[in-house]
PDB file of C-alpha atoms in Angstrom:
ATOM      1  CA  MET K  32       4.698 -16.145 -34.707  1.00 92.00           C
ATOM      2  CA  HIS K  33       6.809 -14.813 -31.276  1.00 93.00           C
ATOM      3  CA  THR K  34       7.735 -16.733 -28.139  1.00 93.00           C
ATOM      4  CA  VAL K  35       7.547 -14.895 -24.837  1.00 93.00           C
ATOM      5  CA  LYS K  36      11.186 -13.972 -25.096  1.00 95.00           C
ATOM      6  CA  GLU K  37      10.684 -12.648 -28.861  1.00 95.00           C
ATOM      7  CA  ALA K  38       7.790 -10.372 -27.137  1.00 94.00           C
ATOM      8  CA  ALA K  39       9.375  -9.453 -24.373  1.00 96.00           C
ATOM      9  CA  LEU K  40      12.268  -8.201 -26.802  1.00 95.00           C
ATOM     10  CA  ILE K  41       9.526  -6.483 -29.295  1.00 95.00           C
ATOM     11  CA  THR K  42       7.568  -4.968 -26.567  1.00 94.00           C
ATOM     12  CA  GLY K  43      10.476  -4.113 -24.106  1.00 94.00           C
ATOM     13  CA  LEU K  44       9.082  -5.770 -21.305  1.00 95.00           C
ATOM     14  CA  THR K  45      10.478  -8.354 -19.096  1.00 95.00           C
ATOM     15  CA  GLU K  46       9.763 -12.020 -19.835  1.00 95.00           C
ATOM     16  CA  HIS K  47       7.881 -12.171 -16.275  1.00 96.00           C
ATOM     17  CA  ALA K  48       5.822  -9.225 -17.522  1.00 96.00           C
ATOM     18  CA  VAL K  49       5.037 -10.890 -21.062  1.00 96.00           C
ATOM     19  CA  ARG K  50       3.572 -14.131 -18.578  1.00 95.00           C
ATOM     20  CA  PHE K  51       1.914 -12.184 -15.996  1.00 96.00           C
ATOM     21  CA  TYR K  52       0.082  -9.985 -18.740  1.00 96.00           C
ATOM     22  CA  THR K  53      -0.856 -13.114 -20.862  1.00 95.00           C
ATOM     23  CA  ASP K  54      -1.842 -15.095 -17.194  1.00 93.00           C
ATOM     24  CA  LYS K  55      -4.165 -12.232 -16.527  1.00 94.00           C
ATOM     25  CA  GLY K  56      -6.141 -12.374 -19.193  1.00 92.00           C
ATOM     26  CA  LEU K  57      -4.877  -9.393 -20.519  1.00 94.00           C
ATOM     27  CA  VAL K  58      -3.667 -10.909 -23.924  1.00 95.00           C
ATOM     28  CA  PRO K  59      -6.885 -11.775 -25.395  1.00 92.00           C
ATOM     29  CA  SER K  60      -5.291 -13.278 -28.613  1.00 89.00           C
ATOM     30  CA  VAL K  61      -2.227 -15.248 -27.134  1.00 87.00           C
ATOM     31  CA  GLN K  62      -2.224 -18.978 -28.747  1.00 89.00           C
ATOM     32  CA  ARG K  63      -0.653 -21.829 -27.181  1.00 90.00           C
ATOM     33  CA  ASP K  64       1.307 -24.142 -29.822  1.00 85.00           C
ATOM     34  CA  LYS K  65       1.251 -28.315 -29.446  1.00 88.00           C
ATOM     35  CA  ASN K  66       3.381 -28.165 -26.348  1.00 88.00           C
ATOM     36  CA  ASN K  67       1.075 -25.701 -24.477  1.00 86.00           C
ATOM     37  CA  ILE K  68       4.058 -23.004 -25.284  1.00 88.00           C
ATOM     38  CA  ARG K  69       2.558 -19.281 -25.630  1.00 92.00           C
ATOM     39  CA  MET K  70       2.687 -17.446 -29.269  1.00 93.00           C
ATOM     40  CA  PHE K  71       2.495 -13.939 -29.904  1.00 95.00           C
ATOM     41  CA  ASP K  72       1.447 -13.209 -33.580  1.00 94.00           C
ATOM     42  CA  GLU K  73       1.447  -9.192 -34.145  1.00 94.00           C
ATOM     43  CA  GLU K  74      -2.225  -8.540 -32.479  1.00 94.00           C
ATOM     44  CA  SER K  75      -1.011 -10.401 -29.341  1.00 95.00           C
ATOM     45  CA  ILE K  76       2.011  -7.673 -29.415  1.00 95.00           C
ATOM     46  CA  ASN K  77      -0.540  -4.823 -30.068  1.00 95.00           C
ATOM     47  CA  TRP K  78      -2.110  -5.942 -26.814  1.00 96.00           C
ATOM     48  CA  LEU K  79       1.196  -6.201 -25.450  1.00 96.00           C
ATOM     49  CA  LEU K  80       1.974  -2.983 -26.009  1.00 96.00           C
ATOM     50  CA  GLY K  81      -1.596  -1.471 -24.949  1.00 95.00           C
ATOM     51  CA  VAL K  82      -1.128  -2.826 -21.730  1.00 96.00           C
ATOM     52  CA  LYS K  83       2.527  -1.831 -21.334  1.00 96.00           C
ATOM     53  CA  CYS K  84       0.941   1.731 -21.932  1.00 95.00           C
ATOM     54  CA  LEU K  85      -1.760   1.698 -19.435  1.00 96.00           C
ATOM     55  CA  LYS K  86       0.607   0.266 -17.148  1.00 95.00           C
ATOM     56  CA  GLN K  87       2.793   3.105 -17.338  1.00 94.00           C
ATOM     57  CA  SER K  88       0.251   5.465 -16.752  1.00 94.00           C
ATOM     58  CA  GLY K  89      -0.621   3.645 -13.586  1.00 93.00           C
ATOM     59  CA  MET K  90      -3.243   1.733 -13.840  1.00 94.00           C
ATOM     60  CA  PRO K  91      -3.886  -1.053 -12.060  1.00 94.00           C
ATOM     61  CA  ILE K  92      -4.377  -4.587 -13.870  1.00 96.00           C
ATOM     62  CA  GLU K  93      -7.653  -5.237 -12.442  1.00 95.00           C
ATOM     63  CA  VAL K  94      -8.911  -1.947 -14.257  1.00 95.00           C
ATOM     64  CA  ILE K  95      -6.506  -2.670 -17.236  1.00 97.00           C
ATOM     65  CA  LYS K  96      -8.626  -5.945 -17.597  1.00 97.00           C
ATOM     66  CA  THR K  97     -11.860  -4.021 -17.772  1.00 96.00           C
ATOM     67  CA  TYR K  98     -10.696  -1.808 -20.235  1.00 97.00           C
ATOM     68  CA  ILE K  99      -9.494  -4.772 -22.288  1.00 96.00           C
ATOM     69  CA  ASP K 100     -12.971  -6.571 -21.932  1.00 96.00           C
ATOM     70  CA  LEU K 101     -14.272  -2.986 -22.979  1.00 97.00           C
ATOM     71  CA  CYS K 102     -11.955  -3.014 -26.135  1.00 95.00           C
ATOM     72  CA  LEU K 103     -13.274  -6.234 -27.444  1.00 95.00           C
ATOM     73  CA  GLU K 104     -16.694  -5.202 -26.962  1.00 95.00           C
ATOM     74  CA  GLY K 105     -16.056  -3.219 -30.011  1.00 95.00           C
ATOM     75  CA  ASP K 106     -16.392   1.283 -30.750  1.00 96.00           C
ATOM     76  CA  SER K 107     -19.600   0.857 -29.116  1.00 97.00           C
ATOM     77  CA  SER K 108     -17.576   0.935 -25.720  1.00 96.00           C
ATOM     78  CA  ILE K 109     -15.815   4.381 -26.715  1.00 97.00           C
ATOM     79  CA  PRO K 110     -18.063   5.971 -24.354  1.00 97.00           C
ATOM     80  CA  GLN K 111     -16.921   3.704 -20.756  1.00 97.00           C
ATOM     81  CA  ARG K 112     -13.383   3.138 -22.086  1.00 97.00           C
ATOM     82  CA  TYR K 113     -13.591   7.322 -21.984  1.00 97.00           C
ATOM     83  CA  LYS K 114     -15.434   7.070 -18.357  1.00 97.00           C
ATOM     84  CA  LEU K 115     -12.662   4.281 -17.183  1.00 96.00           C
ATOM     85  CA  ILE K 116      -9.690   6.818 -18.471  1.00 96.00           C
ATOM     86  CA  MET K 117     -10.750   9.786 -16.972  1.00 97.00           C
ATOM     87  CA  GLU K 118     -11.836   8.371 -13.652  1.00 96.00           C
ATOM     88  CA  HIS K 119      -8.245   6.876 -13.749  1.00 96.00           C
ATOM     89  CA  LYS K 120      -6.881  10.576 -14.749  1.00 96.00           C
ATOM     90  CA  GLU K 121      -8.560  11.753 -11.516  1.00 96.00           C
ATOM     91  CA  ALA K 122      -6.885   9.759  -9.189  1.00 94.00           C
ATOM     92  CA  ALA K 123      -4.092   9.672 -10.599  1.00 94.00           C
ATOM     93  CA  ARG K 124      -4.438  13.993  -9.835  1.00 96.00           C
ATOM     94  CA  ILE K 125      -5.324  13.374  -6.454  1.00 96.00           C
ATOM     95  CA  LYS K 126      -2.162  10.801  -6.237  1.00 94.00           C
ATOM     96  CA  LEU K 127      -0.173  13.777  -7.440  1.00 96.00           C
ATOM     97  CA  GLU K 128      -1.886  16.250  -5.467  1.00 96.00           C
ATOM     98  CA  GLU K 129      -0.864  13.890  -2.113  1.00 96.00           C
ATOM     99  CA  ALA K 130       2.649  13.475  -3.222  1.00 96.00           C
ATOM    100  CA  GLN K 131       2.973  17.303  -3.180  1.00 96.00           C
ATOM    101  CA  ARG K 132       1.346  17.758   0.060  1.00 95.00           C
ATOM    102  CA  HIS K 133       3.947  14.915   1.296  1.00 95.00           C
ATOM    103  CA  ILE K 134       6.835  16.903  -0.745  1.00 95.00           C
ATOM    104  CA  ALA K 135       5.483  20.266   1.143  1.00 94.00           C
ATOM    105  CA  HIS K 136       6.141  18.530   4.269  1.00 92.00           C
ATOM    106  CA  LEU K 137       9.503  17.024   3.899  1.00 93.00           C
ATOM    107  CA  GLU K 138      10.671  20.289   2.820  1.00 94.00           C
ATOM    108  CA  GLN K 139       9.818  21.981   5.998  1.00 91.00           C
ATOM    109  CA  LYS K 140      11.223  18.818   7.824  1.00 91.00           C
ATOM    110  CA  THR K 141      14.469  19.255   5.686  1.00 93.00           C
ATOM    111  CA  GLU K 142      14.817  23.115   7.006  1.00 92.00           C
ATOM    112  CA  LEU K 143      14.432  21.595  10.584  1.00 89.00           C
ATOM    113  CA  TYR K 144      17.109  19.172  10.787  1.00 92.00           C
ATOM    114  CA  GLN K 145      19.370  22.192   8.455  1.00 92.00           C
ATOM    115  CA  ALA K 146      18.456  24.371  11.791  1.00 90.00           C
ATOM    116  CA  ILE K 147      19.596  21.171  13.805  1.00 88.00           C
ATOM    117  CA  LEU K 148      22.903  20.723  12.064  1.00 91.00           C
ATOM    118  CA  GLU K 149      23.491  24.202  12.216  1.00 92.00           C
ATOM    119  CA  HIS K 150      22.637  24.488  15.563  1.00 90.00           C
ATOM    120  CA  ARG K 151      20.222  27.132  15.263  1.00 87.00           C
ATOM    121  CA  SER K 152      17.250  24.486  17.013  1.00 83.00           C
ATOM    122  CA  PRO K 153      17.594  22.024  19.286  1.00 81.00           C
ATOM    123  CA  ASP K 154      16.884  17.987  17.939  1.00 81.00           C
ATOM    124  CA  THR K 155      13.238  17.836  18.423  1.00 80.00           C
ATOM    125  CA  THR K 156      12.957  15.310  15.743  1.00 81.00           C
ATOM    126  CA  ASN K 157      13.641  12.590  17.895  1.00 78.00           C
ATOM    127  CA  PRO K 158      10.327  11.283  20.310  1.00 79.00           C
ATOM    128  CA  GLY K 159      12.411   9.920  22.407  1.00 78.00           C
ATOM    129  CA  ASN K 160      13.397  13.928  23.543  1.00 73.00           C
ATOM    130  CA  TRP K 161       9.694  15.041  23.373  1.00 74.00           C
ATOM    131  CA  ASP K 162       8.687  14.496  26.708  1.00 72.00           C
ATOM    132  CA  ASN K 163      11.621  16.847  27.723  1.00 70.00           C
ATOM    133  CA  ILE K 164      10.816  19.231  26.084  1.00 69.00           C
ATOM    134  CA  GLN K 165       7.749  21.783  25.109  1.00 64.00           C
ATOM    135  CA  HIS K 166       7.520  22.830  21.769  1.00 61.00           C
ATOM    136  CA  MET K 167       5.437  22.483  19.023  1.00 58.00           C
ATOM    137  CA  HIS K 168       6.011  21.738  14.969  1.00 60.00           C
ATOM    138  CA  GLY K 169       2.859  22.192  12.740  1.00 58.00           C
ATOM    139  CA  ASP K 170       2.493  18.636  12.755  1.00 61.00           C
ATOM    140  CA  VAL K 171       3.121  17.639  15.986  1.00 61.00           C
ATOM    141  CA  PHE K 172       3.290  18.466  19.897  1.00 57.00           C
ATOM    142  CA  TYR K 173       6.236  17.388  22.020  1.00 53.00           C
ATOM    143  CA  SER K 174       5.281  17.658  25.039  1.00 54.00           C
ATOM    144  CA  PRO K 175       1.984  16.062  27.296  1.00 56.00           C
ATOM    145  CA  SER K 176       0.913  18.903  28.722  1.00 57.00           C
ATOM    146  CA  VAL K 177       0.013  20.203  25.438  1.00 53.00           C
ATOM    147  CA  ARG K 178      -0.999  16.554  23.350  1.00 52.00           C
ATOM    148  CA  LYS K 179      -4.544  16.741  22.467  1.00 53.00           C
ATOM    149  CA  ALA K 180      -6.092  12.859  22.583  1.00 51.00           C
TER     150      ALA K 180
END
């Protein structure tokens, strides 16, 4: 049997994470000693490692809890677990696409800043100046006369 500290060392999690996951019901086999101290056997360590794996994929705690509940149902829940993983994968793909759009936008902004720093373009990045310039970047109109409500 392992203490929280030992479980943390074995799994590479923090002691706080071990306690948090236990409190959230993500370690169904955790036991308590006579002093109500958490004690972890090998199965509990495996649950913690499973949670760590899912958390590293970006899976939210609530979804991990659903996954664990399904695991406790046994092999009959494999189709539901597969569906849950596929849904999480799709959500991650959507986040990745969004992050790629953010990077593309920031690439444009850094090019603009480089032009400003090299005096090839006026500073159109300061909203305090937008009333004085009539200029448009792909994402912002800088003159009240051309802004669309």
